[in-house]
Amino acid sequence: MEKNIYEIAGEESVITPQLVYYLDIVKENTKEVIRIAGSAERLWPHVKTHKSIDMVKMLISMGIHRFKCATIPECEMVAMAGASDAVLSYPLIGPNVERFLALEKMYPECAFYAIGDDYDAIKILSDKAEEQGSKVRFLLDVNMGMNRTGVELDKAEDLARKVSVLPGINFKGMHCYDGNHNNSDFQRRLADVKETDDIVDGIKASLEKDGIDCNVMIMGGTPSFPCHAKLTDYYLSPGTCFVYDGGYKKNLPDINLVPAGILMTRVISHPSKGMFTVDLGYKGIASDPAGVRGTIVGLDDAEVAFQSEEHWVFRMKEGKENERPAIGTMLYVIPTHICPTSALYSDILIAENGRITDKWPVTARNRKINI
């Protein structure tokens, strides 16, 4: 990756550290995602990567109208942007039940979907909806092997049948996220996805045979959506793919996307021979996954020494000590994980053709907008 695709004219006026999205790259990534999916209508992408109403509006302008959300404010954000459909891919527990019902009333032009994996919790949702004279569009959350949320595959059909007759539930299908299907070898990833997709297909067929609606099937994330695209005609829900990051770029060589979310940072100190410090601590870049948190574009001879809250210290490789960047030098860092990185910033600078052209707020960064 060459530095000249990220270098920005007028960089001296940018306060660092700063997150920048390169809109021309984002748009090219979006076109490639649409190509893989077969159409924009098939996409139901996650917004947790960016949490930006402006990004949602851009995706809508490119033909994507359905979105997946992790929080109530993300749902509210996509409704405000003009989305046709939004699924809250997080179990509704406690006050979030009432918040979700309020969301439906406040934004009736958007079709909201809830998910769940526990009968008692889903019944509470049904009861609350019935009290208000409504029925909640609902997708059964299926555990595809990640073991984060979702009913186990061998119990999914039974739960679907029980839930589908609840008076406050309008059963529509299944939500099947498989973040565990992320093998770097595409053929092995495809085989893993097919194994669980075949089971889901059987459950769907059995339910539909008895008249239970399964018209809405939302599958996969960024690593697995190309597999689901080949194996099914279901909706696809990648998220990171539009902005992308260094982790996926390294681990998914079959997906032809380019990191479009970059961190600008300055060298602020030369604390020892061959060492330099930048103003990008772990309060400015995601501290997960374990290991390398980001790579400096065009500076392969720099190795991480350590990182603290507001400082990131590097050491030049032996023999390269005199090639460390000067104090004041602007550096461009590709984060390993862009999703939590974006949430660390209140605003994202937007670059096009090598210049800053706009600033987008991270709309759903907080846990509440109105509801």
XYZ file of N, CA and C in Angstrom, residues 78-321:
732
model
N -30.591 5.235 11.261
C -30.889 4.792 9.896
C -32.297 5.198 9.489
N -33.232 5.235 10.464
C -34.584 5.705 10.165
C -34.555 7.184 9.784
N -33.777 7.973 10.513
C -33.644 9.394 10.202
C -33.041 9.610 8.812
N -32.193 8.670 8.387
C -31.531 8.788 7.081
C -32.444 8.400 5.932
N -33.565 7.707 6.231
C -34.491 7.317 5.182
C -34.456 5.850 4.815
N -33.928 4.999 5.699
C -33.892 3.561 5.426
C -35.309 3.002 5.342
N -35.476 1.968 4.507
C -36.781 1.317 4.399
C -36.974 0.270 5.480
N -35.867 -0.398 5.892
C -35.929 -1.485 6.867
C -34.709 -1.408 7.788
N -34.907 -1.819 9.033
C -33.795 -1.860 9.984
C -34.015 -3.003 10.960
N -33.002 -3.848 11.126
C -33.066 -4.908 12.125
C -32.147 -4.546 13.281
N -32.680 -4.644 14.490
C -31.860 -4.449 15.684
C -31.314 -5.818 16.073
N -30.068 -6.068 15.704
C -29.494 -7.412 15.858
C -28.895 -7.599 17.246
N -29.728 -7.360 18.247
C -29.307 -7.439 19.644
C -30.544 -7.785 20.469
N -30.461 -8.754 21.361
C -31.656 -9.146 22.126
C -32.224 -7.969 22.908
N -33.549 -7.844 22.901
C -34.217 -6.765 23.617
C -34.492 -7.203 25.054
N -33.753 -6.610 25.976
C -33.837 -6.953 27.398
C -34.016 -5.666 28.196
N -34.822 -5.708 29.232
C -34.991 -4.553 30.112
C -35.651 -3.378 29.410
N -35.191 -2.137 29.688
C -35.816 -0.943 29.120
C -35.783 -0.888 27.596
N -34.910 -1.678 26.961
C -34.829 -1.641 25.500
C -36.088 -2.178 24.820
N -36.890 -2.957 25.551
C -38.166 -3.407 24.985
C -39.060 -2.198 24.721
N -39.257 -1.369 25.732
C -40.086 -0.164 25.577
C -39.464 0.798 24.579
N -38.159 0.906 24.575
C -37.487 1.812 23.630
C -37.726 1.368 22.191
N -37.668 0.060 21.964
C -37.894 -0.441 20.616
C -39.320 -0.145 20.153
N -40.290 -0.355 21.033
C -41.688 -0.073 20.680
C -41.892 1.417 20.427
N -41.206 2.254 21.194
C -41.278 3.700 20.971
C -40.649 4.079 19.634
N -39.582 3.380 19.285
C -38.913 3.603 18.002
C -39.872 3.355 16.847
N -40.626 2.266 16.917
C -41.584 1.950 15.854
C -42.634 3.049 15.706
N -43.078 3.602 16.823
C -44.100 4.652 16.777
C -43.535 5.967 16.242
N -42.282 6.259 16.614
C -41.692 7.531 16.196
C -41.331 7.542 14.713
N -40.969 6.372 14.168
C -40.543 6.301 12.767
C -41.345 5.230 12.025
N -42.645 5.473 11.801
C -43.507 4.454 11.184
C -43.158 4.161 9.730
N -42.417 5.044 9.079
C -42.056 4.828 7.683
C -40.945 3.802 7.510
N -40.303 3.414 8.604
C -39.235 2.413 8.563
C -39.742 1.120 9.186
N -39.515 0.005 8.510
C -39.925 -1.305 9.033
C -38.827 -1.852 9.937
N -39.078 -1.876 11.242
C -38.104 -2.359 12.210
C -38.334 -3.835 12.507
N -37.232 -4.549 12.740
C -37.277 -5.961 13.094
C -36.497 -6.153 14.389
N -37.071 -6.938 15.299
C -36.371 -7.345 16.514
C -35.856 -8.764 16.329
N -34.876 -9.163 17.147
C -34.403 -10.539 17.164
C -34.461 -11.051 18.601
N -34.341 -12.345 18.752
C -34.296 -12.929 20.083
C -33.945 -14.397 20.010
N -33.541 -14.955 21.170
C -33.142 -16.362 21.207
C -33.658 -17.088 22.452
N -34.461 -16.395 23.265
C -34.955 -16.965 24.521
C -36.469 -16.761 24.597
N -37.205 -17.842 24.815
C -38.673 -17.759 24.770
C -39.218 -16.766 25.788
N -38.747 -16.830 27.026
C -39.292 -15.950 28.063
C -39.066 -14.480 27.734
N -37.877 -14.164 27.222
C -37.579 -12.779 26.853
C -38.443 -12.333 25.672
N -38.634 -13.222 24.709
C -39.446 -12.892 23.537
C -40.917 -12.730 23.941
N -41.359 -13.515 24.893
C -42.749 -13.387 25.360
C -42.978 -12.040 26.032
N -41.989 -11.555 26.768
C -42.114 -10.219 27.367
C -42.292 -9.176 26.270
N -41.499 -9.294 25.211
C -41.635 -8.380 24.068
C -43.026 -8.498 23.472
N -43.505 -9.718 23.295
C -44.842 -9.939 22.734
C -45.924 -9.318 23.616
N -45.810 -9.536 24.912
C -46.817 -9.010 25.840
C -46.856 -7.487 25.816
N -45.680 -6.865 25.807
C -45.617 -5.398 25.772
C -46.208 -4.863 24.473
N -45.901 -5.537 23.361
C -46.443 -5.108 22.076
C -47.959 -5.266 22.047
N -48.451 -6.395 22.575
C -49.896 -6.638 22.598
C -50.611 -5.590 23.440
N -50.014 -5.207 24.567
C -50.598 -4.164 25.413
C -50.801 -2.873 24.643
N -49.903 -2.608 23.687
C -49.968 -1.378 22.904
C -50.708 -1.571 21.583
N -51.286 -2.756 21.403
C -52.068 -3.012 20.200
C -51.243 -3.175 18.943
N -50.018 -3.677 19.100
C -49.152 -3.825 17.933
C -48.536 -5.222 17.881
N -47.912 -5.517 16.756
C -47.177 -6.771 16.577
C -45.783 -6.419 16.071
N -44.775 -6.991 16.700
C -43.383 -6.695 16.363
C -42.897 -7.642 15.262
N -42.352 -7.070 14.194
C -41.683 -7.908 13.192
C -40.493 -8.574 13.874
N -40.372 -9.882 13.701
C -39.403 -10.622 14.510
C -38.621 -11.627 13.670
N -37.306 -11.693 13.953
C -36.422 -12.692 13.357
C -35.805 -13.526 14.470
N -35.847 -14.824 14.320
C -35.193 -15.699 15.292
C -33.686 -15.569 15.145
N -33.002 -15.293 16.245
C -31.543 -15.198 16.242
C -30.968 -16.604 16.380
N -30.205 -17.040 15.371
C -29.698 -18.408 15.314
C -28.195 -18.431 15.578
N -27.760 -19.285 16.471
C -26.335 -19.452 16.767
C -25.701 -20.331 15.686
N -24.898 -19.705 14.837
C -24.269 -20.421 13.721
C -22.914 -21.022 14.113
N -22.620 -21.008 15.415
C -21.375 -21.585 15.890
C -20.443 -20.595 16.549
N -20.829 -19.306 16.556
C -19.980 -18.291 17.171
C -20.126 -18.286 18.690
N -21.290 -18.739 19.186
C -21.561 -18.834 20.625
C -21.544 -17.480 21.328
N -22.061 -16.471 20.641
C -22.184 -15.151 21.249
C -23.635 -14.890 21.634
N -24.536 -14.967 20.690
C -25.976 -14.981 20.947
C -26.599 -15.974 19.975
N -27.889 -16.227 20.143
C -28.594 -17.094 19.218
C -28.957 -18.433 19.816
N -30.095 -18.962 19.373
C -30.509 -20.290 19.794
C -29.695 -21.317 19.017
N -29.352 -22.420 19.669
C -28.562 -23.454 19.008
C -29.341 -24.042 17.827
N -28.593 -24.444 16.809
C -29.205 -24.914 15.571
C -30.199 -26.052 15.807
N -29.869 -26.964 16.692
C -30.750 -28.119 16.888
C -32.006 -27.775 17.695
N -32.070 -26.560 18.230
C -33.238 -26.120 18.987
C -33.991 -24.998 18.281
N -33.461 -24.551 17.146
C -34.004 -23.365 16.483
C -35.431 -23.575 15.975
N -35.690 -24.716 15.354
C -37.026 -24.935 14.787
C -38.093 -24.962 15.865
N -37.833 -25.653 16.960
C -38.816 -25.725 18.040
C -39.118 -24.342 18.597
N -38.074 -23.542 18.806
C -38.297 -22.198 19.342
C -39.055 -21.340 18.333
N -38.718 -21.465 17.074
C -39.420 -20.695 16.039
C -40.911 -20.992 16.058
N -41.261 -22.261 16.203
C -42.672 -22.639 16.220
C -43.379 -22.053 17.446
N -42.735 -22.072 18.594
C -43.343 -21.520 19.807
C -43.528 -20.008 19.700
N -42.508 -19.348 19.166
C -42.537 -17.890 19.087
C -43.544 -17.410 18.046
N -43.670 -18.157 16.972
C -44.500 -17.707 15.844
C -45.974 -17.551 16.203
N -46.429 -18.185 17.274
C -47.848 -18.086 17.649
C -48.087 -17.058 18.753
N -47.046 -16.399 19.230
C -47.235 -15.362 20.247
C -48.017 -14.199 19.636
N -49.006 -13.670 20.342
C -49.907 -12.661 19.746
C -49.238 -11.333 19.386
N -48.152 -10.994 20.071
C -47.496 -9.720 19.776
C -46.310 -9.848 18.844
N -46.137 -11.043 18.268
C -44.986 -11.309 17.409
C -45.451 -11.577 15.975
N -44.843 -10.904 15.040
C -45.075 -11.131 13.609
C -43.815 -11.812 13.065
N -43.808 -13.134 13.100
C -42.606 -13.902 12.754
C -42.306 -13.758 11.264
N -41.027 -13.388 10.959
C -40.672 -13.098 9.573
C -39.525 -13.937 9.038
N -38.746 -14.572 9.924
C -37.617 -15.346 9.421
C -36.513 -15.487 10.452
N -35.269 -15.472 9.967
C -34.131 -15.740 10.857
C -32.968 -14.795 10.603
N -32.263 -14.501 11.687
C -31.025 -13.724 11.640
C -29.888 -14.678 11.953
N -28.944 -14.840 11.004
C -27.918 -15.885 11.107
C -26.529 -15.286 10.912
N -25.976 -14.736 11.979
C -24.638 -14.147 11.893
C -23.583 -15.193 12.232
N -22.574 -15.305 11.374
C -21.544 -16.333 11.563
C -20.140 -15.731 11.513
N -19.845 -14.880 12.502
C -18.516 -14.274 12.570
C -17.406 -15.283 12.778
N -17.771 -16.503 13.177
C -16.779 -17.565 13.348
C -16.320 -18.147 12.015
N -17.065 -17.912 10.946
C -16.685 -18.415 9.624
C -15.775 -17.389 8.946
N -14.513 -17.384 9.334
C -13.586 -16.345 8.870
C -12.233 -16.910 8.450
N -12.214 -18.183 8.054
C -10.952 -18.803 7.637
C -10.359 -18.039 6.455
N -9.055 -17.816 6.483
C -8.414 -17.039 5.414
C -8.422 -17.756 4.074
N -8.588 -19.076 4.099
C -8.695 -19.846 2.856
C -10.155 -19.865 2.411
N -10.436 -19.304 1.240
C -11.828 -19.148 0.813
C -12.561 -20.475 0.699
N -11.914 -21.488 0.155
C -12.596 -22.765 -0.032
C -12.974 -23.403 1.306
N -12.110 -23.299 2.299
C -12.439 -23.820 3.623
C -13.558 -22.993 4.261
N -13.499 -21.671 4.054
C -14.558 -20.806 4.582
C -15.894 -21.154 3.920
N -15.865 -21.357 2.611
C -17.073 -21.713 1.881
C -17.668 -23.026 2.386
N -16.810 -24.008 2.639
C -17.278 -25.309 3.145
C -17.903 -25.163 4.529
N -17.288 -24.352 5.389
C -17.831 -24.122 6.737
C -19.206 -23.462 6.659
N -19.319 -22.452 5.793
C -20.586 -21.744 5.634
C -21.660 -22.680 5.090
N -21.307 -23.492 4.113
C -22.281 -24.408 3.516
C -22.825 -25.394 4.548
N -21.967 -25.840 5.436
C -22.392 -26.814 6.444
C -23.531 -26.270 7.292
N -23.398 -25.026 7.772
C -24.453 -24.453 8.610
C -25.617 -23.928 7.769
N -25.338 -23.408 6.571
C -26.424 -22.950 5.701
C -27.370 -24.088 5.344
N -26.825 -25.261 5.112
C -27.668 -26.414 4.774
C -28.633 -26.741 5.908
N -28.147 -26.608 7.151
C -29.017 -26.868 8.309
C -30.112 -25.806 8.383
N -29.737 -24.547 8.203
C -30.707 -23.456 8.231
C -31.734 -23.622 7.116
N -31.283 -24.015 5.939
C -32.205 -24.245 4.821
C -33.258 -25.286 5.183
N -32.822 -26.343 5.889
C -33.757 -27.388 6.299
C -34.780 -26.882 7.292
N -34.334 -26.066 8.238
C -35.251 -25.479 9.226
C -36.262 -24.581 8.527
N -35.783 -23.749 7.632
C -36.650 -22.838 6.886
C -37.712 -23.605 6.100
N -37.290 -24.644 5.401
C -38.222 -25.434 4.583
C -39.295 -26.083 5.455
N -38.900 -26.599 6.608
C -39.851 -27.249 7.505
C -40.867 -26.253 8.050
N -40.415 -25.066 8.426
C -41.317 -24.041 8.947
C -42.282 -23.564 7.863
N -41.752 -23.323 6.682
C -42.600 -22.820 5.595
C -43.630 -23.859 5.160
N -43.287 -25.115 5.274
C -44.224 -26.189 4.933
C -45.484 -26.094 5.784
N -45.321 -25.603 7.006
C -46.456 -25.470 7.920
C -46.997 -24.036 7.959
N -46.633 -23.248 6.957
C -47.198 -21.911 6.824
C -46.563 -20.841 7.684
N -45.389 -21.106 8.265
C -44.686 -20.106 9.083
C -43.773 -19.289 8.178
N -43.983 -17.993 8.163
C -43.273 -17.096 7.247
C -41.776 -17.061 7.563
N -40.943 -17.315 6.549
C -39.487 -17.170 6.670
C -38.959 -16.398 5.467
N -39.664 -15.355 5.107
C -39.317 -14.587 3.918
C -38.065 -13.741 4.110
N -37.763 -13.375 5.367
C -36.598 -12.533 5.652
C -35.517 -13.386 6.311
N -34.468 -13.633 5.565
C -33.325 -14.403 6.057
C -32.084 -13.525 5.888
N -31.448 -13.160 7.006
C -30.282 -12.266 6.971
C -29.063 -13.057 7.402
N -28.062 -13.104 6.521
C -26.936 -14.010 6.718
C -25.593 -13.284 6.699
N -24.687 -13.734 7.572
C -23.271 -13.467 7.427
C -22.773 -12.107 7.860
N -21.442 -11.965 7.750
C -20.728 -10.727 7.991
C -19.735 -10.542 6.855
N -18.781 -9.668 7.036
C -17.840 -9.377 5.946
C -17.073 -10.612 5.471
N -16.508 -11.460 6.347
C -15.768 -12.619 5.832
C -16.638 -13.630 5.096
N -17.876 -13.811 5.554
C -18.695 -14.908 5.016
C -19.697 -14.488 3.961
N -19.942 -13.183 3.776
C -21.001 -12.815 2.846
C -20.724 -13.243 1.405
N -19.453 -13.288 0.933
C -19.245 -13.810 -0.420
C -19.631 -15.280 -0.545
N -19.514 -16.027 0.562
C -19.904 -17.442 0.566
C -21.418 -17.575 0.505
N -22.116 -16.847 1.366
C -23.576 -16.870 1.346
C -24.111 -16.398 -0.010
N -23.406 -15.447 -0.623
C -23.836 -14.951 -1.934
C -23.850 -16.065 -2.970
N -22.900 -16.981 -2.871
C -22.817 -18.106 -3.803
C -23.813 -19.216 -3.471
N -24.109 -19.392 -2.179
C -24.859 -20.561 -1.730
C -26.356 -20.339 -1.603
N -26.789 -19.089 -1.428
C -28.200 -18.810 -1.144
C -28.676 -17.608 -1.945
N -29.964 -17.308 -1.790
C -30.507 -16.062 -2.335
C -30.979 -15.156 -1.198
N -30.426 -15.375 0.005
C -30.836 -14.622 1.185
C -30.186 -13.232 1.219
N -30.688 -12.399 2.154
C -30.074 -11.098 2.389
C -28.686 -11.286 3.015
N -27.786 -10.357 2.707
C -26.395 -10.426 3.162
C -26.102 -9.227 4.049
N -25.401 -9.467 5.183
C -25.213 -8.370 6.138
C -23.761 -8.135 6.531
N -22.890 -7.848 5.555
C -21.544 -7.424 5.929
C -21.600 -6.031 6.549
N -20.533 -5.629 7.223
C -20.520 -4.300 7.814
C -19.226 -3.557 7.569
N -18.116 -4.188 7.922
C -16.799 -3.549 7.812
C -16.396 -3.296 6.367
N -16.987 -4.023 5.440
C -16.510 -4.062 4.049
C -16.440 -2.704 3.362
N -17.291 -1.756 3.706
C -17.303 -0.470 3.006
C -16.098 0.385 3.378
N -15.764 0.391 4.661
C -14.595 1.146 5.131
C -13.360 0.241 5.145
N -13.565 -1.004 5.534
C -12.535 -2.030 5.574
C -11.418 -1.660 6.544
N -10.496 -2.603 6.793
C -9.398 -2.318 7.716
C -8.234 -3.262 7.469
N -7.170 -3.060 8.224
C -5.954 -3.837 8.017
C -6.102 -5.293 8.388
N -6.944 -5.596 9.393
C -7.136 -6.974 9.812
C -7.750 -7.818 8.728
N -8.838 -7.332 8.149
C -9.484 -8.080 7.068
C -8.639 -8.086 5.796
N -7.950 -6.981 5.528
C -7.101 -6.935 4.327
C -6.044 -8.032 4.377
N -5.505 -8.283 5.552
C -4.467 -9.312 5.710
C -5.057 -10.718 5.689
N -6.197 -10.899 6.346
C -6.724 -12.243 6.569
C -7.676 -12.741 5.486
N -8.174 -11.832 4.628
C -9.143 -12.227 3.601
C -8.630 -11.836 2.215
N -7.597 -12.500 1.725
C -6.994 -12.105 0.439
C -7.928 -12.262 -0.752
N -8.988 -13.030 -0.612
C -9.904 -13.236 -1.732
C -10.866 -12.076 -1.931
N -11.008 -11.201 -0.933
C -11.940 -10.076 -1.037
C -11.170 -8.833 -1.499
N -11.556 -8.313 -2.637
C -10.812 -7.230 -3.287
C -11.304 -5.859 -2.814
N -10.980 -5.530 -1.560
C -11.356 -4.248 -0.977
C -10.124 -3.554 -0.414
N -10.226 -2.239 -0.223
C -9.084 -1.425 0.207
C -9.456 -0.678 1.486
N -8.598 -0.682 2.509
C -8.882 0.107 3.711
C -9.124 1.572 3.372
N -10.248 2.101 3.839
C -10.615 3.485 3.542
C -10.712 4.343 4.790
N -10.509 3.745 5.968
C -10.508 4.489 7.216
C -9.091 4.554 7.765
N -8.508 5.739 7.776
C -7.090 5.921 8.124
C -6.975 6.906 9.284
N -5.973 6.690 10.125
C -5.715 7.596 11.236
C -4.494 8.460 10.936
N -4.680 9.758 11.039
C -3.561 10.691 10.900
C -2.966 10.943 12.282
N -1.647 10.871 12.377
C -0.969 11.037 13.665
C 0.378 11.708 13.441
N 0.856 12.459 14.430
C 2.126 13.164 14.311
C 3.185 12.572 15.228
N 4.411 12.634 14.782
C 5.550 12.298 15.630
C 5.734 13.438 16.615
N 5.755 13.100 17.913
C 5.835 14.145 18.934
C 7.123 14.091 19.756
N 7.901 12.979 19.636
C 9.095 12.876 20.464
C 10.057 11.837 19.901
N 11.360 12.035 20.232
C 12.414 11.051 19.984
C 12.998 10.680 21.346
N 12.365 9.801 22.098
C 12.745 9.570 23.486
C 14.079 8.850 23.677
N 14.554 8.124 22.664
C 15.810 7.394 22.776
C 16.309 7.084 21.378
N 17.525 6.595 21.273
C 18.113 6.310 19.969
C 17.231 5.358 19.158
N 16.914 5.788 17.949
C 16.137 4.965 17.039
C 14.665 4.854 17.382
N 14.209 5.563 18.403
C 12.807 5.477 18.823
C 12.065 6.760 18.486
N 10.770 6.629 18.270
C 9.926 7.815 18.084
C 8.538 7.532 18.645
N 7.888 8.603 19.080
C 6.561 8.505 19.687
C 5.561 9.306 18.874
N 4.349 8.742 18.668
C 3.282 9.458 17.975
C 2.129 9.683 18.944
N 1.242 10.615 18.582
C 0.140 11.003 19.472
C -1.105 10.138 19.233
N -0.887 8.829 19.135
C -1.984 7.909 18.855
C -1.952 6.758 19.865
N -2.434 7.056 21.066
C -2.514 6.015 22.074
C -3.737 5.145 21.869
N -4.002 4.256 22.826
C -5.138 3.367 22.646
C -6.471 4.052 22.926
N -6.454 5.354 23.228
C -7.686 6.139 23.244
C -8.005 6.689 21.855
N -7.119 6.400 20.895
C -7.329 6.880 19.534
C -7.383 5.785 18.493
N -7.085 4.562 18.887
C -7.131 3.421 17.980
C -7.577 2.198 18.776
N -8.362 1.347 18.160
C -8.897 0.190 18.874
C -7.781 -0.643 19.489
N -7.988 -1.057 20.736
C -6.983 -1.860 21.439
C -7.219 -3.351 21.241
N -8.114 -3.691 20.301
C -8.294 -5.094 19.940
C -8.114 -5.231 18.434
N -7.787 -6.392 17.923
C -7.494 -7.617 18.658
C -6.109 -7.550 19.300
N -5.733 -8.613 20.019
C -4.400 -8.655 20.601
C -3.354 -8.637 19.501
N -2.222 -8.006 19.776
C -1.163 -7.934 18.775
C -1.102 -6.567 18.135
N -0.811 -6.527 16.841
C -0.621 -5.264 16.118
C -1.955 -4.528 15.992
N -2.010 -3.303 16.482
C -3.252 -2.526 16.466
C -3.384 -1.667 15.225
N -2.285 -1.485 14.508
C -2.303 -0.694 13.289
C -0.932 -0.678 12.660
N -0.883 -0.357 11.381
C 0.398 -0.294 10.668
C 0.580 1.090 10.053
N 1.809 1.601 10.162
C 2.129 2.902 9.580
C 2.388 2.718 8.092
N 1.650 3.441 7.271
C 1.783 3.317 5.827
C 3.163 3.800 5.392
N 3.877 2.959 4.638
C 5.166 3.340 4.069
C 6.327 3.326 5.036
N 6.146 2.756 6.236
C 7.231 2.731 7.224
C 7.360 1.317 7.791
N 7.792 0.401 6.952
C 7.870 -1.006 7.320
C 8.979 -1.308 8.331
N 9.938 -0.392 8.477
C 11.072 -0.641 9.369
C 10.817 -0.185 10.804
N 9.597 0.230 11.095
C 9.255 0.641 12.464
C 8.524 -0.494 13.175
N 8.967 -0.793 14.392
C 8.342 -1.842 15.192
C 7.782 -1.240 16.475
N 6.644 -1.755 16.922
C 6.012 -1.228 18.133
C 6.863 -1.561 19.355
N 7.128 -0.537 20.178
C 7.787 -0.756 21.460
C 6.729 -0.932 22.556
N 5.839 0.046 22.684
C 4.709 -0.064 23.601
C 3.723 1.047 23.299
N 2.539 0.928 23.891
C 1.490 1.933 23.709
C 0.843 2.220 25.040
N 0.492 3.500 25.278
C -0.266 3.877 26.467
C -1.458 4.718 26.020
N -2.088 5.408 26.953
C -3.353 6.071 26.630
C -3.246 7.091 25.498
N -2.212 7.926 25.544
C -2.091 8.995 24.552
C -0.792 8.920 23.748
N -0.004 7.867 23.957
C 1.283 7.736 23.287
C 1.418 6.360 22.645
N 2.078 6.330 21.508
C 2.411 5.069 20.851
C 3.882 5.152 20.457
N 4.697 4.291 21.034
C 6.145 4.371 20.868
C 6.620 3.270 19.920
N 7.442 3.674 18.954
C 7.989 2.750 17.966
C 9.514 2.758 18.042
N 10.103 1.665 17.591
C 11.553 1.537 17.511
C 11.920 1.124 16.078
N 12.883 1.836 15.499
C 13.333 1.468 14.165
C 14.165 0.190 14.240
N 14.075 -0.632 13.203
C 14.848 -1.868 13.158
C 16.347 -1.565 13.163
N 17.118 -2.534 13.606
C 18.571 -2.366 13.669
C 19.132 -1.974 12.310
N 19.955 -0.961 12.323
C 20.538 -0.458 11.091
C 19.721 0.633 10.432
N 18.505 0.852 10.922
C 17.608 1.863 10.342
C 17.331 3.002 11.326
N 18.126 3.053 12.419
C 17.845 4.028 13.477
C 17.833 5.464 12.967
